[in-house]
Short mmCIF file of C-alpha atoms in Angstrom, two decimals:
data_model
loop_
_atom_site.label_atom_id
_atom_site.label_comp_id
_atom_site.label_asym_id
_atom_site.label_seq_id
_atom_site.Cartn_x
_atom_site.Cartn_y
_atom_site.Cartn_z
CA MET C 1 13.20 -1.23 -19.38
CA ILE C 2 11.26 -2.13 -16.29
CA GLU C 3 11.10 -5.44 -14.45
CA PHE C 4 7.57 -6.55 -13.57
CA TRP C 5 7.68 -8.97 -10.63
CA TYR C 6 4.45 -10.89 -10.12
CA GLU C 7 3.02 -13.93 -8.37
CA PHE C 8 0.03 -15.81 -9.75
CA GLY C 9 -1.70 -16.09 -6.37
CA SER C 10 -1.34 -12.35 -5.68
CA THR C 11 -4.50 -10.31 -5.98
CA TYR C 12 -3.07 -6.92 -6.92
CA SER C 13 -0.80 -8.59 -9.46
CA TYR C 14 -3.96 -9.28 -11.49
CA PRO C 15 -4.78 -5.65 -12.44
CA ALA C 16 -1.05 -4.94 -12.79
CA ALA C 17 -0.60 -7.79 -15.27
CA MET C 18 -3.61 -6.60 -17.24
CA ARG C 19 -2.40 -3.01 -17.65
CA VAL C 20 1.41 -3.07 -17.49
CA GLU C 21 2.03 -3.61 -21.22
CA ARG C 22 -0.44 -0.91 -22.28
CA LEU C 23 0.98 1.74 -19.95
CA ALA C 24 4.58 0.76 -20.61
CA GLN C 25 4.03 0.96 -24.36
CA SER C 26 2.54 4.44 -24.00
CA ALA C 27 5.60 5.46 -21.99
CA GLY C 28 8.03 3.89 -24.45
CA VAL C 29 9.34 1.45 -21.85
CA THR C 30 9.84 -2.28 -22.38
CA VAL C 31 8.67 -4.78 -19.76
CA ALA C 32 10.71 -7.74 -18.49
CA TRP C 33 8.20 -10.18 -17.01
CA ARG C 34 9.53 -11.77 -13.82
CA PRO C 35 7.27 -14.49 -12.41
CA PHE C 36 8.30 -15.44 -8.86
CA LEU C 37 6.87 -16.89 -5.66
CA LEU C 38 5.84 -14.82 -2.66
CA GLY C 39 5.55 -17.70 -0.19
CA PRO C 40 9.28 -18.05 0.51
CA LEU C 41 9.60 -14.29 1.04
CA PHE C 42 6.60 -14.07 3.36
CA HIS C 43 7.98 -16.96 5.39
CA GLU C 44 11.55 -15.74 5.59
CA GLN C 45 10.80 -12.05 6.14
CA GLN C 46 7.65 -12.15 8.26
CA GLY C 47 7.41 -15.72 9.55
CA LEU C 48 4.13 -16.21 7.70
CA ASN C 49 2.89 -19.52 6.31
CA ASP C 50 -0.15 -18.01 4.61
CA SER C 51 -1.08 -14.82 2.80
CA PRO C 52 -1.02 -11.81 5.16
CA PHE C 53 -4.55 -11.19 3.90
CA ASN C 54 -5.59 -14.47 5.51
CA ALA C 55 -3.33 -14.17 8.56
CA PHE C 56 -4.77 -10.72 9.34
CA PRO C 57 -8.46 -10.76 8.38
CA VAL C 58 -8.97 -7.01 8.86
CA LYS C 59 -6.38 -6.44 6.11
CA GLY C 60 -7.97 -9.12 3.96
CA ASP C 61 -11.44 -7.61 4.25
CA TYR C 62 -10.05 -4.26 3.15
CA MET C 63 -8.00 -5.75 0.33
CA TRP C 64 -10.96 -7.49 -1.32
CA ARG C 65 -13.02 -4.31 -1.16
CA ASP C 66 -10.16 -2.18 -2.45
CA LEU C 67 -9.36 -4.67 -5.22
CA GLN C 68 -13.00 -4.51 -6.33
CA ARG C 69 -12.76 -0.71 -6.55
CA VAL C 70 -9.44 -0.93 -8.45
CA CYS C 71 -10.91 -3.42 -10.93
CA ASP C 72 -14.07 -1.33 -11.32
CA LEU C 73 -11.99 1.73 -12.19
CA GLU C 74 -10.00 -0.32 -14.72
CA GLY C 75 -13.08 -1.97 -16.20
CA LEU C 76 -11.74 -5.39 -15.18
CA PRO C 77 -14.08 -8.19 -14.12
CA LEU C 78 -13.41 -9.73 -10.70
CA VAL C 79 -14.83 -12.86 -9.11
CA HIS C 80 -13.70 -13.58 -5.56
CA PRO C 81 -11.89 -16.92 -5.96
CA SER C 82 -13.37 -19.78 -3.96
CA GLN C 83 -9.81 -20.58 -2.83
CA PHE C 84 -7.22 -17.99 -1.80
CA PRO C 85 -4.37 -17.86 -2.33
CA ARG C 86 -4.10 -20.42 -5.08
CA ASN C 87 -0.72 -22.11 -5.50
CA GLY C 88 1.06 -20.41 -8.38
CA LEU C 89 4.09 -22.71 -8.50
CA LEU C 90 3.27 -24.66 -11.66
CA ALA C 91 1.97 -21.59 -13.48
CA ALA C 92 5.17 -19.72 -12.62
CA ARG C 93 7.29 -22.56 -13.99
CA VAL C 94 5.22 -22.55 -17.19
CA ALA C 95 5.58 -18.77 -17.44
CA ILE C 96 9.36 -19.19 -17.23
CA CYS C 97 9.16 -21.52 -20.23
CA GLY C 98 7.58 -18.83 -22.40
CA LEU C 99 10.11 -16.06 -21.82
CA GLU C 100 12.32 -16.85 -24.83
CA ASP C 101 9.40 -17.33 -27.22
CA GLY C 102 7.54 -14.27 -25.97
CA TRP C 103 4.26 -15.84 -24.90
CA THR C 104 4.74 -15.27 -21.16
CA PRO C 105 2.71 -12.01 -21.03
CA ALA C 106 -0.33 -13.47 -22.82
CA PHE C 107 -0.12 -16.72 -20.84
CA SER C 108 0.19 -14.82 -17.57
CA ARG C 109 -2.86 -12.70 -18.33
CA ALA C 110 -4.78 -15.89 -19.14
CA VAL C 111 -3.77 -17.37 -15.77
CA TYR C 112 -4.99 -14.27 -13.91
CA GLN C 113 -8.24 -14.45 -15.84
CA ALA C 114 -8.58 -18.11 -14.84
CA ASN C 115 -7.86 -17.40 -11.17
CA PHE C 116 -9.69 -14.12 -10.58
CA VAL C 117 -12.51 -14.23 -13.11
CA ASP C 118 -13.22 -17.86 -14.00
CA ASP C 119 -12.41 -19.18 -10.49
CA GLN C 120 -10.32 -22.06 -11.81
CA ASP C 121 -7.66 -23.91 -9.85
CA ILE C 122 -4.52 -22.65 -11.54
CA SER C 123 -2.35 -25.08 -9.58
CA GLN C 124 -3.57 -27.91 -11.84
CA ALA C 125 -1.92 -28.93 -15.11
CA GLU C 126 -5.30 -29.65 -16.72
CA VAL C 127 -6.36 -26.05 -16.05
CA LEU C 128 -3.14 -24.63 -17.46
CA ALA C 129 -3.00 -26.85 -20.57
CA PRO C 130 -5.72 -25.01 -22.53
CA LEU C 131 -4.20 -21.67 -21.48
CA ILE C 132 -0.86 -22.78 -22.91
CA ALA C 133 -2.59 -23.85 -26.10
CA SER C 134 -4.42 -20.51 -26.28
CA VAL C 135 -1.12 -18.65 -26.65
CA GLY C 136 0.07 -20.98 -29.42
CA ALA C 137 2.40 -23.24 -27.42
CA ALA C 138 2.27 -27.02 -27.10
CA PRO C 139 0.79 -27.97 -23.70
CA ASP C 140 2.40 -31.41 -23.34
CA ALA C 141 5.89 -30.23 -24.26
CA VAL C 142 5.64 -27.10 -22.13
CA LEU C 143 4.31 -28.95 -19.08
CA ALA C 144 7.14 -31.46 -19.41
CA ALA C 145 9.68 -28.65 -19.63
CA ALA C 146 8.05 -26.94 -16.63
CA ALA C 147 8.74 -30.05 -14.55
CA SER C 148 12.42 -30.16 -15.52
CA ASP C 149 15.29 -29.23 -13.24
CA PRO C 150 16.56 -26.33 -15.36
CA VAL C 151 13.18 -24.58 -15.24
CA LYS C 152 12.80 -25.27 -11.52
CA SER C 153 16.24 -23.74 -11.02
CA ARG C 154 15.37 -20.68 -13.05
CA LEU C 155 12.30 -20.04 -10.92
CA LYS C 156 14.37 -20.46 -7.77
CA ALA C 157 16.84 -17.96 -9.20
CA HIS C 158 13.97 -15.51 -9.73
CA VAL C 159 12.98 -15.85 -6.07
CA ARG C 160 16.58 -15.20 -5.01
CA GLN C 161 16.81 -12.17 -7.30
CA ALA C 162 13.57 -10.86 -5.85
CA GLN C 163 15.04 -11.08 -2.36
CA GLU C 164 18.26 -9.41 -3.52
CA ARG C 165 16.26 -6.52 -4.97
CA GLY C 166 14.50 -5.98 -1.62
CA LEU C 167 11.09 -7.24 -2.69
CA PHE C 168 8.57 -8.19 -0.02
CA GLY C 169 5.30 -8.20 -1.98
CA ALA C 170 3.75 -8.30 -5.42
CA PRO C 171 3.37 -6.79 -7.84
CA SER C 172 6.67 -4.96 -7.70
CA PHE C 173 8.51 -2.99 -10.36
CA VAL C 174 12.26 -2.47 -10.58
CA THR C 175 13.81 0.07 -12.93
CA ALA C 176 17.13 -0.33 -14.73
CA ASP C 177 18.85 1.76 -12.05
CA GLY C 178 17.51 -0.52 -9.31
CA GLU C 179 14.66 1.65 -8.01
CA LEU C 180 11.96 -0.50 -6.39
CA PHE C 181 8.25 0.27 -6.52
CA TRP C 182 5.70 -1.92 -4.72
CA GLY C 183 2.09 -2.26 -5.65
CA ASN C 184 -0.19 -1.98 -8.66
CA ASP C 185 -0.78 1.64 -7.66
CA ARG C 186 2.91 2.45 -8.13
CA LEU C 187 3.06 1.34 -11.77
CA GLU C 188 2.66 4.87 -13.15
CA GLN C 189 5.39 6.23 -10.86
CA ALA C 190 7.72 3.37 -11.76
CA LEU C 191 7.25 4.10 -15.46
CA ASP C 192 7.81 7.84 -14.87
CA TRP C 193 11.02 6.98 -13.06
CA ALA C 194 12.14 4.67 -15.88
CA VAL C 195 11.45 7.35 -18.49
CA ARG C 196 13.30 10.05 -16.55
CA HIS C 197 16.26 7.73 -16.08
CA GLN C 198 16.34 6.81 -19.78
CA THR C 199 16.29 10.50 -20.69
CA LEU C 200 19.20 11.19 -18.37
CA GLU C 201 21.19 8.34 -19.87
CA GLN C 202 20.64 9.64 -23.38
CA ALA C 203 21.39 13.26 -22.45
CA MET W 1 -17.52 15.03 4.30
CA ILE W 2 -14.57 12.74 4.72
CA GLU W 3 -12.97 11.44 7.90
CA PHE W 4 -9.18 11.71 7.94
CA TRP W 5 -7.74 9.19 10.42
CA TYR W 6 -4.12 9.81 11.31
CA GLU W 7 -1.45 8.90 13.85
CA PHE W 8 1.38 11.29 14.68
CA GLY W 9 4.04 8.57 14.58
CA SER W 10 2.91 7.35 11.16
CA THR W 11 5.16 8.25 8.26
CA TYR W 12 2.65 8.31 5.40
CA SER W 13 0.27 10.34 7.58
CA TYR W 14 2.73 13.22 7.20
CA PRO W 15 2.22 13.89 3.46
CA ALA W 16 -1.49 13.11 3.87
CA ALA W 17 -1.87 15.72 6.61
CA MET W 18 -0.03 18.28 4.52
CA ARG W 19 -2.24 17.89 1.44
CA VAL W 20 -5.66 16.69 2.63
CA GLU W 21 -7.20 20.15 3.17
CA ARG W 22 -6.00 21.49 -0.17
CA LEU W 23 -7.31 18.55 -2.17
CA ALA W 24 -10.55 18.31 -0.21
CA GLN W 25 -11.23 22.02 -0.71
CA SER W 26 -10.70 21.62 -4.46
CA ALA W 27 -13.16 18.75 -4.44
CA GLY W 28 -15.70 20.63 -2.33
CA VAL W 29 -15.47 18.10 0.49
CA THR W 30 -15.07 18.95 4.19
CA VAL W 31 -12.53 17.08 6.32
CA ALA W 32 -13.19 15.70 9.80
CA TRP W 33 -9.78 15.27 11.45
CA ARG W 34 -9.62 12.07 13.48
CA PRO W 35 -6.40 11.67 15.48
CA PHE W 36 -6.02 8.14 16.84
CA LEU W 37 -3.37 5.63 17.92
CA LEU W 38 -2.10 2.80 15.76
CA GLY W 39 -0.32 0.90 18.53
CA PRO W 40 -3.43 -0.75 20.01
CA LEU W 41 -4.58 -1.82 16.53
CA PHE W 42 -1.20 -3.23 15.52
CA HIS W 43 -1.07 -5.19 18.77
CA GLU W 44 -4.61 -6.51 18.67
CA GLN W 45 -4.76 -7.30 14.96
CA GLN W 46 -1.22 -8.44 14.20
CA GLY W 47 0.35 -9.16 17.59
CA LEU W 48 2.93 -6.43 17.01
CA ASN W 49 4.56 -4.35 19.75
CA ASP W 50 6.41 -2.08 17.33
CA SER W 51 5.86 -0.51 13.94
CA PRO W 52 5.69 -3.15 11.19
CA PHE W 53 8.39 -1.07 9.49
CA ASN W 54 10.72 -1.91 12.38
CA ALA W 55 9.48 -5.47 12.88
CA PHE W 56 10.08 -6.27 9.19
CA PRO W 57 13.19 -4.34 8.08
CA VAL W 58 12.75 -5.12 4.38
CA LYS W 59 9.41 -3.29 4.50
CA GLY W 60 10.96 -0.46 6.50
CA ASP W 61 13.81 0.02 4.04
CA TYR W 62 11.31 0.27 1.21
CA MET W 63 8.99 2.60 3.13
CA TRP W 64 11.69 5.20 3.83
CA ARG W 65 12.74 5.21 0.19
CA ASP W 66 9.17 5.39 -1.05
CA LEU W 67 8.30 8.13 1.46
CA GLN W 68 11.23 10.17 0.17
CA ARG W 69 9.91 9.83 -3.38
CA VAL W 70 6.38 10.75 -2.26
CA CYS W 71 7.66 13.84 -0.44
CA ASP W 72 9.86 14.83 -3.38
CA LEU W 73 6.86 14.68 -5.71
CA GLU W 74 4.85 16.82 -3.27
CA GLY W 75 7.68 19.28 -2.67
CA LEU W 76 7.69 18.38 1.03
CA PRO W 77 10.92 18.34 3.05
CA LEU W 78 11.73 15.10 4.86
CA VAL W 79 14.37 14.35 7.47
CA HIS W 80 14.59 10.75 8.64
CA PRO W 81 13.73 11.06 12.36
CA SER W 82 16.46 9.92 14.73
CA GLN W 83 13.76 7.98 16.61
CA PHE W 84 10.99 5.96 14.95
CA PRO W 85 8.21 5.66 15.65
CA ARG W 86 7.80 8.54 18.06
CA ASN W 87 5.05 8.23 20.64
CA GLY W 88 2.11 10.30 19.45
CA LEU W 89 -0.08 9.85 22.53
CA LEU W 90 0.26 13.34 24.03
CA ALA W 91 0.08 15.05 20.64
CA ALA W 92 -3.10 13.11 19.83
CA ARG W 93 -4.68 14.20 23.11
CA VAL W 94 -3.75 17.81 22.37
CA ALA W 95 -5.18 17.48 18.86
CA ILE W 96 -8.47 16.29 20.39
CA CYS W 97 -8.54 19.52 22.44
CA GLY W 98 -8.48 21.67 19.31
CA LEU W 99 -11.37 20.09 17.44
CA GLU W 100 -14.07 22.46 18.73
CA ASP W 101 -11.97 25.60 18.22
CA GLY W 102 -10.73 24.53 14.80
CA TRP W 103 -6.97 24.59 15.36
CA THR W 104 -6.47 20.82 15.12
CA PRO W 105 -5.45 20.84 11.42
CA ALA W 106 -2.81 23.55 11.83
CA PHE W 107 -1.52 22.03 15.07
CA SER W 108 -1.35 18.58 13.48
CA ARG W 109 0.63 19.87 10.52
CA ALA W 110 3.01 21.58 12.98
CA VAL W 111 3.50 18.27 14.82
CA TYR W 112 4.32 16.44 11.58
CA GLN W 113 6.78 19.19 10.69
CA ALA W 114 8.39 18.79 14.13
CA ASN W 115 8.62 14.98 13.81
CA PHE W 116 9.57 14.52 10.16
CA VAL W 117 11.42 17.72 9.32
CA ASP W 118 12.82 19.21 12.54
CA ASP W 119 13.48 15.82 14.18
CA GLN W 120 11.96 16.85 17.49
CA ASP W 121 10.61 14.49 20.14
CA ILE W 122 6.88 15.09 19.80
CA SER W 123 6.14 12.93 22.84
CA GLN W 124 7.36 15.77 25.08
CA ALA W 125 5.15 18.58 26.41
CA GLU W 126 7.95 21.13 26.02
CA VAL W 127 8.14 20.32 22.31
CA LEU W 128 4.38 20.61 21.86
CA ALA W 129 3.93 23.83 23.90
CA PRO W 130 5.33 26.21 21.25
CA LEU W 131 3.35 24.37 18.55
CA ILE W 132 0.18 24.95 20.56
CA ALA W 133 1.09 28.60 20.93
CA SER W 134 1.81 28.86 17.19
CA VAL W 135 -1.83 28.09 16.38
CA GLY W 136 -3.11 30.69 18.83
CA ALA W 137 -4.03 28.45 21.76
CA ALA W 138 -2.77 28.63 25.36
CA PRO W 139 -0.17 25.90 25.97
CA ASP W 140 -0.60 25.55 29.75
CA ALA W 141 -4.37 25.35 29.61
CA VAL W 142 -4.37 22.99 26.64
CA LEU W 143 -1.74 20.66 28.12
CA ALA W 144 -3.74 20.52 31.37
CA ALA W 145 -6.88 19.68 29.41
CA ALA W 146 -4.98 17.06 27.42
CA ALA W 147 -4.15 15.27 30.67
CA SER W 148 -7.77 15.21 31.83
CA ASP W 149 -9.97 12.14 31.89
CA PRO W 150 -12.55 13.44 29.41
CA VAL W 151 -9.89 14.03 26.75
CA LYS W 152 -8.25 10.67 27.43
CA SER W 153 -11.66 9.07 27.03
CA ARG W 154 -12.31 10.86 23.75
CA LEU W 155 -9.04 9.58 22.31
CA LYS W 156 -9.88 6.05 23.47
CA ALA W 157 -13.24 6.44 21.75
CA HIS W 158 -11.44 7.41 18.55
CA VAL W 159 -9.36 4.23 18.74
CA ARG W 160 -12.53 2.17 19.23
CA GLN W 161 -14.23 3.91 16.31
CA ALA W 162 -11.18 3.25 14.14
CA GLN W 163 -11.44 -0.45 14.95
CA GLU W 164 -15.19 -0.44 14.26
CA ARG W 165 -14.57 1.13 10.85
CA GLY W 166 -12.12 -1.64 9.96
CA LEU W 167 -8.96 0.46 10.09
CA PHE W 168 -5.59 -1.28 10.36
CA GLY W 169 -3.22 1.49 9.31
CA ALA W 170 -2.78 5.20 8.81
CA PRO W 171 -3.56 7.43 7.15
CA SER W 172 -7.05 6.17 6.40
CA PHE W 173 -10.04 7.93 4.95
CA VAL W 174 -13.69 7.06 5.57
CA THR W 175 -16.49 8.57 3.52
CA ALA W 176 -19.97 9.42 4.79
CA ASP W 177 -21.31 6.14 3.43
CA GLY W 178 -18.65 4.17 5.31
CA GLU W 179 -16.25 3.44 2.46
CA LEU W 180 -12.70 2.90 3.78
CA PHE W 181 -9.55 3.94 1.93
CA TRP W 182 -6.09 3.18 3.33
CA GLY W 183 -2.97 5.12 2.54
CA ASN W 184 -1.85 8.56 1.47
CA ASP W 185 -2.02 7.32 -2.12
CA ARG W 186 -5.75 6.65 -1.80
CA LEU W 187 -6.66 10.24 -0.85
CA GLU W 188 -7.66 11.21 -4.39
CA GLN W 189 -9.85 8.11 -4.79
CA ALA W 190 -11.48 8.69 -1.41
CA LEU W 191 -12.35 12.25 -2.40
CA ASP W 192 -13.69 11.08 -5.77
CA TRP W 193 -15.86 8.57 -3.94
CA ALA W 194 -17.10 11.24 -1.51
CA VAL W 195 -17.98 13.59 -4.37
CA ARG W 196 -19.83 10.89 -6.32
CA HIS W 197 -21.77 9.91 -3.21
CA GLN W 198 -22.72 13.54 -2.47
CA THR W 199 -23.95 13.89 -6.03
CA LEU W 200 -26.06 10.77 -5.73
CA GLU W 201 -27.57 12.03 -2.48
CA GLN W 202 -28.53 15.34 -4.04
CA ALA W 203 -29.89 13.77 -7.22
#
């Protein structure tokens, strides 16, 4: 098992979300999808009120170029969103709602497609509704549940757990033995670690 | 050709310095060693007066763990330095002195070994003198040259060039066509890019 921690506004979470299930399946590792919010961590840990890619333009310029290269290598389309970062709060709450029924991965990929390919405002319920429908769930019921206190609390709990695990960015991967890996480019190493640990447990 | 931009206090520059020549040779790419200083960039771009790994402890905790994993995978020894970051100014000036005679790579690797394996204070001339001797150069003459205005100016020019190329961290790699790659974990991609560009030029 590996935890996949992601934020819908996060750029490198997009390629990670698109490839994590494929690579994990090849490795024989299951994926626990963990939507969370980066904003509270950026603020608490670094005093930031915006993405570091906006706060420090030289890092942002590099990131967009590097992300393009990463997507090119993966064969993933990329359209620079007209707004960055987009607020992923509502989408994260919706993603929480799908965990039990198993549609969170497909919904999450659809949200990344909307944000980073179709340039849609994923903070809006009317943008998310057709994405919810596309994975076979009922938009009205899900959006109502997403606005409920229990779901809000579960997302807050995810943010707390992220802090407890030492996360400071997204995507991040945490193995069953608590090993933390940060960044889309650490996915392979995280899976290798998970496999080696599983083998040791079984030995 | 690929430019290898590195700072002697930088942790991830250590594994990069140890493996860049081997990988570049396999790829048929030459390496231009570019010692520079990160401090001025961190201050100007992010308002920092210390390493971001010290300013933001959650990032520092992760970095040391990740660096250990990276070194383990590479078979490189690593000893957490008792002082971090160490001031790489004098070592960078010495490294500038070796560029024409070709001992900069070997000297630089020796400095990283001193900092990240032997836990020596690389800011001190008496620490650097035997490292200079170990690569066949004359310590007294080189240290005198390193304190001269022309060498100081050349290092300042490196820092300016780093800024002009859009660098914000180390190690960084810049290909002949100006493509920037940041991080030890981007070395392979930078070399791939350099090879593809060479091929296009010759075609």
